[in-house]
Short mmCIF file of N, CA and C in Angstrom, two decimals:
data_model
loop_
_atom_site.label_atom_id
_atom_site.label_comp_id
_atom_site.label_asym_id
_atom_site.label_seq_id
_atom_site.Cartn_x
_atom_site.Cartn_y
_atom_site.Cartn_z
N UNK N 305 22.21 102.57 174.84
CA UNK N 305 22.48 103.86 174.26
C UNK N 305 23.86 103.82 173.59
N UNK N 306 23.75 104.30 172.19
CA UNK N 306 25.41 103.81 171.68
C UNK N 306 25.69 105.63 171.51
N UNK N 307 26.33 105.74 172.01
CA UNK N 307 26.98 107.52 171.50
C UNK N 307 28.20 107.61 170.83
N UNK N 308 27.92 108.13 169.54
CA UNK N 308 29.26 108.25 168.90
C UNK N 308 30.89 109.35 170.01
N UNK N 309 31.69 109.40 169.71
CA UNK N 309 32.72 110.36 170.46
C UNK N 309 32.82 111.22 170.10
N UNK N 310 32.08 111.59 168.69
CA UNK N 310 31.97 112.99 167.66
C UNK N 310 30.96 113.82 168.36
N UNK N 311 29.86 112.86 169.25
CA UNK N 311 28.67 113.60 169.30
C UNK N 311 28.60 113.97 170.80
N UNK N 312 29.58 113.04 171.71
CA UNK N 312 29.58 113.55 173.05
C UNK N 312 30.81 114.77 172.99
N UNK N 313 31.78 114.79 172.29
CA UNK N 313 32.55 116.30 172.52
C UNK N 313 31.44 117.33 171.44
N UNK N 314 30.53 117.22 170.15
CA UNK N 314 30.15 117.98 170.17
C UNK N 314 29.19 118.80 171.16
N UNK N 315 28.46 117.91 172.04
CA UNK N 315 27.54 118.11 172.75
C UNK N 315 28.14 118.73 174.13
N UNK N 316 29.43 118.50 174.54
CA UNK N 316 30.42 118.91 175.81
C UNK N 316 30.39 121.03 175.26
N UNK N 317 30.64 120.81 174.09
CA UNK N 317 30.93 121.89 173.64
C UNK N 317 29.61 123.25 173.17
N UNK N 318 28.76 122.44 172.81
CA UNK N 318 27.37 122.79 172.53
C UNK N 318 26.55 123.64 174.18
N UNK N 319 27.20 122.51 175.13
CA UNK N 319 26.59 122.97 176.64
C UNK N 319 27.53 123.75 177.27
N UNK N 320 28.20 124.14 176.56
CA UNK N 320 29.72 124.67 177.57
C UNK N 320 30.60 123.98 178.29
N UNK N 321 30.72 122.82 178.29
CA UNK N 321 31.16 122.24 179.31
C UNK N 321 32.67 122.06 179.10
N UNK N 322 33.24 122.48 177.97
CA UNK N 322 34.26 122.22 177.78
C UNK N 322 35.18 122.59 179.17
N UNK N 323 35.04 123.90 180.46
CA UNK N 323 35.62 124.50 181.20
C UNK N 323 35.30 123.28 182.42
N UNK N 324 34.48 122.51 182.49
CA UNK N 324 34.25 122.11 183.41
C UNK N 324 35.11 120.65 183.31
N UNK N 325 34.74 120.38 182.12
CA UNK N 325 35.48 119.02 182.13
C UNK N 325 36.51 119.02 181.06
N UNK N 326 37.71 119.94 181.13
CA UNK N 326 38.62 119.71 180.05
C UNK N 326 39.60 118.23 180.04
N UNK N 327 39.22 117.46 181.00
CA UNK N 327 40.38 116.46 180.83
C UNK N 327 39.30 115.59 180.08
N UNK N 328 38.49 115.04 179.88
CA UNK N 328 36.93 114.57 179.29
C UNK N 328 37.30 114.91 177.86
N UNK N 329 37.33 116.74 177.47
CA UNK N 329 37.08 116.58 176.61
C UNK N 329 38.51 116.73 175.42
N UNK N 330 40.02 116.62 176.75
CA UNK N 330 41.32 116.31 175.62
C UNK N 330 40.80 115.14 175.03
N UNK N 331 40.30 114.34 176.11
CA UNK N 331 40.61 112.13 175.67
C UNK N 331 39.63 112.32 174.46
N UNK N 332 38.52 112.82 174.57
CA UNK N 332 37.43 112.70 173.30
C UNK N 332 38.21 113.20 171.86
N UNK N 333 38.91 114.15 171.80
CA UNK N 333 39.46 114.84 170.83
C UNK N 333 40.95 113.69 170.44
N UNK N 334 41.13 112.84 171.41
CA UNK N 334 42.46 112.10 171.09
C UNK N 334 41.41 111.00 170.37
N UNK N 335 40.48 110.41 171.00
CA UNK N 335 39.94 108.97 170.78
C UNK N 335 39.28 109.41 169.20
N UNK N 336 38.81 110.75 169.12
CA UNK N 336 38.27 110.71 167.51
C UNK N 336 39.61 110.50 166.50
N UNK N 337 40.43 111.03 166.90
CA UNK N 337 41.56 111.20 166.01
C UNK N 337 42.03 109.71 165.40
N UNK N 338 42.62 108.70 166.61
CA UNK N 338 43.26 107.33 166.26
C UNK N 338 42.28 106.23 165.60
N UNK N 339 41.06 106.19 165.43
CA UNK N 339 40.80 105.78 163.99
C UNK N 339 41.16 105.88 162.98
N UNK N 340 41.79 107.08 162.58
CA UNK N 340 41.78 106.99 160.95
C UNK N 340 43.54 107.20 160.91
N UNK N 341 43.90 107.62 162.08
CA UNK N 341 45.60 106.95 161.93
C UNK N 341 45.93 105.64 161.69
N UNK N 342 45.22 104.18 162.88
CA UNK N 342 45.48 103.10 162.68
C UNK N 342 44.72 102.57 161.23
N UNK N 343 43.80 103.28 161.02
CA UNK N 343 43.28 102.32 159.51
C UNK N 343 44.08 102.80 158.42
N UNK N 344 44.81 103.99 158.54
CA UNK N 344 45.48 104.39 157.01
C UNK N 344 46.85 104.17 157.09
N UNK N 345 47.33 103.13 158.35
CA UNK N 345 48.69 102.37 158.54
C UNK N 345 48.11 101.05 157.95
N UNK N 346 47.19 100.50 158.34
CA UNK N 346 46.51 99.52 158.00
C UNK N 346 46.60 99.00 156.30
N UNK N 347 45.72 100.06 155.93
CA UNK N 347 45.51 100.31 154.16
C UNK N 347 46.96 100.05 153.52
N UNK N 348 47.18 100.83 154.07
CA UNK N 348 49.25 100.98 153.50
C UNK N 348 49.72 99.75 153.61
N UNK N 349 49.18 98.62 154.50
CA UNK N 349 50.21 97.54 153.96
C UNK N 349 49.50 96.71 153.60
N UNK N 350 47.97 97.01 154.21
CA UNK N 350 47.48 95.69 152.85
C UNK N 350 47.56 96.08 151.36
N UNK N 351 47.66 97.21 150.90
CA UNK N 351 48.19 97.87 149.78
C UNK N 351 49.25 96.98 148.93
N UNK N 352 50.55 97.32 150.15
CA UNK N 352 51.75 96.53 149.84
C UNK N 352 51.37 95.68 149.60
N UNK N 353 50.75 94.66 150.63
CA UNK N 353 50.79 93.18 150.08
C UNK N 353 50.14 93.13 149.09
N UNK N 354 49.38 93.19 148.99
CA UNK N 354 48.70 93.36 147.55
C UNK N 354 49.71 93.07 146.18
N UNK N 355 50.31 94.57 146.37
CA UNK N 355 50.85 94.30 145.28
C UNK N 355 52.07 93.48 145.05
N UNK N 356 52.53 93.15 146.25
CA UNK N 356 53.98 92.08 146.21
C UNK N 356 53.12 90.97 145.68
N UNK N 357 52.07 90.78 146.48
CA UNK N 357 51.35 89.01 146.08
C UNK N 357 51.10 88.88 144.20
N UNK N 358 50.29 90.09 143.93
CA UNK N 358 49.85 90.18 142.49
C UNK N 358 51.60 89.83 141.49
N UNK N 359 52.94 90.65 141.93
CA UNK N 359 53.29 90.11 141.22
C UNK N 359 54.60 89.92 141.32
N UNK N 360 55.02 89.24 142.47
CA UNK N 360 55.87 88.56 143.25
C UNK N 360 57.10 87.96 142.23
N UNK N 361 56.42 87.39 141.29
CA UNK N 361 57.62 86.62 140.64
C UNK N 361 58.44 87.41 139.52
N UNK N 362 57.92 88.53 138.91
CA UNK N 362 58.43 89.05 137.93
C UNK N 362 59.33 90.64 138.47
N UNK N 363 58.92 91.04 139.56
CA UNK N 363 59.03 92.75 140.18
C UNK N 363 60.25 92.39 140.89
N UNK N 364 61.14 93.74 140.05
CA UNK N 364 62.44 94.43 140.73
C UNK N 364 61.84 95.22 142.27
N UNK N 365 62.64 94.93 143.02
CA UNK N 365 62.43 96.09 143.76
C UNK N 365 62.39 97.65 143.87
N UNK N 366 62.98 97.97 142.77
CA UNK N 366 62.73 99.68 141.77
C UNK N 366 61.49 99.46 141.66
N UNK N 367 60.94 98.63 140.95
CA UNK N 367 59.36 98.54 140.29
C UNK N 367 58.66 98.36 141.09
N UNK N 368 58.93 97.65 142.56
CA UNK N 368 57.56 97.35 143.20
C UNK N 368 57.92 98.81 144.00
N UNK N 369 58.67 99.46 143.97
CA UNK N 369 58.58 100.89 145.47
C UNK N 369 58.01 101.55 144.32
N UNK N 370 58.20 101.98 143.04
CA UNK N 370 57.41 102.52 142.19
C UNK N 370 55.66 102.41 141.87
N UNK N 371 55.21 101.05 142.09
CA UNK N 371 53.78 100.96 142.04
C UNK N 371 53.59 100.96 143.21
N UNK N 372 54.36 100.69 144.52
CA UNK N 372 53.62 101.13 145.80
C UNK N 372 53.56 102.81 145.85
N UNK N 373 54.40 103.45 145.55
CA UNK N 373 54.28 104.75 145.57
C UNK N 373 52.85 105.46 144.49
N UNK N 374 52.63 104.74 143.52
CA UNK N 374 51.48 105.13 142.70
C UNK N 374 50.18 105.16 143.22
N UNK N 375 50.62 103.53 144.13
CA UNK N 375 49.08 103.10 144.60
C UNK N 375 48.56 104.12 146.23
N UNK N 376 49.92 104.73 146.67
CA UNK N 376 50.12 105.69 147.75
C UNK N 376 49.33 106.89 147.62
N UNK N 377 49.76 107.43 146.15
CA UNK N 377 49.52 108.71 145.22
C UNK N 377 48.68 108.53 144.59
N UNK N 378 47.43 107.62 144.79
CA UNK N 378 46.33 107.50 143.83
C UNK N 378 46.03 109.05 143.59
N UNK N 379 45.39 109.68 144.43
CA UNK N 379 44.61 110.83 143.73
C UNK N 379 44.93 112.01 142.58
N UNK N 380 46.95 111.90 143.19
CA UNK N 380 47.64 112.68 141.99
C UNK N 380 47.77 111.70 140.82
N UNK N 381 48.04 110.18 140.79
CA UNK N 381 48.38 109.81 139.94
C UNK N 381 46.88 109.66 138.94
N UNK N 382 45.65 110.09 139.37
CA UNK N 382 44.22 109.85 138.69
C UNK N 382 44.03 111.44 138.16
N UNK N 383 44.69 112.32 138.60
CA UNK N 383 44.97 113.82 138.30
C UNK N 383 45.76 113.88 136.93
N UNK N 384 46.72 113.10 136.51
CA UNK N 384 47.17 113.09 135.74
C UNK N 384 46.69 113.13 134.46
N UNK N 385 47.48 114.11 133.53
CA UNK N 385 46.65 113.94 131.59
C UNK N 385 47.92 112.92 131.12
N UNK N 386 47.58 111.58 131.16
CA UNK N 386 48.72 110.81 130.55
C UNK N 386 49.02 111.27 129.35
N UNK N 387 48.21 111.76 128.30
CA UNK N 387 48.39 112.41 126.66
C UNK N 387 49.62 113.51 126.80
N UNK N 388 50.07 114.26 127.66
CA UNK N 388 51.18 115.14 128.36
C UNK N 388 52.29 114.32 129.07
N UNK N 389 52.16 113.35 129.55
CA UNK N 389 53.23 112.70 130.34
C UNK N 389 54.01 111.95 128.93
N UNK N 390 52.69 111.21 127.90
CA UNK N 390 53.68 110.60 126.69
C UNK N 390 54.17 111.67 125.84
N UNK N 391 53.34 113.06 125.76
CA UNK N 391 54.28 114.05 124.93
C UNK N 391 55.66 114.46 125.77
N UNK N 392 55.69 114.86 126.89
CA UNK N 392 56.96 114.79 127.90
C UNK N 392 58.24 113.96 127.49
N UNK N 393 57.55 112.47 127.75
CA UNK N 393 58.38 111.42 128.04
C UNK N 393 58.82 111.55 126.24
N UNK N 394 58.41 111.84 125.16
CA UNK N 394 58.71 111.66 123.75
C UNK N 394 59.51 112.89 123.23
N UNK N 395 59.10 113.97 124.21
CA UNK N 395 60.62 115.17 123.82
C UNK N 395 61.77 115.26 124.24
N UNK N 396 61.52 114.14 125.45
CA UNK N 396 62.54 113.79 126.32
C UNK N 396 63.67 112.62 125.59
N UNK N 397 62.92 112.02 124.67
CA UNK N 397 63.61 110.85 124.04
C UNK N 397 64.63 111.01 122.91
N UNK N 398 63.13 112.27 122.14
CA UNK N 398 63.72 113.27 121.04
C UNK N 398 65.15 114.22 121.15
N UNK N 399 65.30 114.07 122.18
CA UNK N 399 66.54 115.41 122.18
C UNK N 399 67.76 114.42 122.23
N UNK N 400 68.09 113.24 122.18
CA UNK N 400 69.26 112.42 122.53
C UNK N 400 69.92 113.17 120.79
N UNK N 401 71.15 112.85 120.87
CA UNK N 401 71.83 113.40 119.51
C UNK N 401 72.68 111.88 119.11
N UNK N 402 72.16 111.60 118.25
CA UNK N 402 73.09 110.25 117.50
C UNK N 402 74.29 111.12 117.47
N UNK N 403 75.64 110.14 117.26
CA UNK N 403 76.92 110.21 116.50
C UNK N 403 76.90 109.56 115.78
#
């Protein structure tokens, strides 16, 4: 019998039992949780390595905390309208005043 830990605290909870066995059902509520803590410490540095390995010989350390932070921020950085970041970055360039 394999029982997931999702399905024995839902089922603790489903029968009432939560009053009967609350120390049962803290550990169930801790043990669902530390999966996806240790795998998204995990991700994060095979991430890093990743990208130190890809490009080790040429990257400042400005540049590599910069693409680790991108690769961190995927979902904002895929949110992004780059067509606005180059008009940004080009009014930003525009305003310098020669002498």
């Amino acid at each position: 019998m394999n029982l997931k830990p999702i399905t024995l605290l839902s089922t603790l909870a489903s029968q009432n039992l939560t009053n009967i066995f609350p120390n049962v059902v803290i550990a169930l509520r801790i043990f669902c949780t530390l999966p996806v803590t240790v795998s998204e410490v995990e991700r994060s540095f095979s991430l890093l390595s990743r990208v130190k390995n890809f490009l080790r010989s040429t990257m400042s350390e400005e540049r590599l905390t910069s693409l680790g932070m991108l690769a961190l921020e995927n979902d904002l950085a895929r949110s992004l309208n780059f067509d606005d970041v180059v008009d940004d970055f080009a009014n930003k360039k525009s305003r310098k005043v020669h002498l």
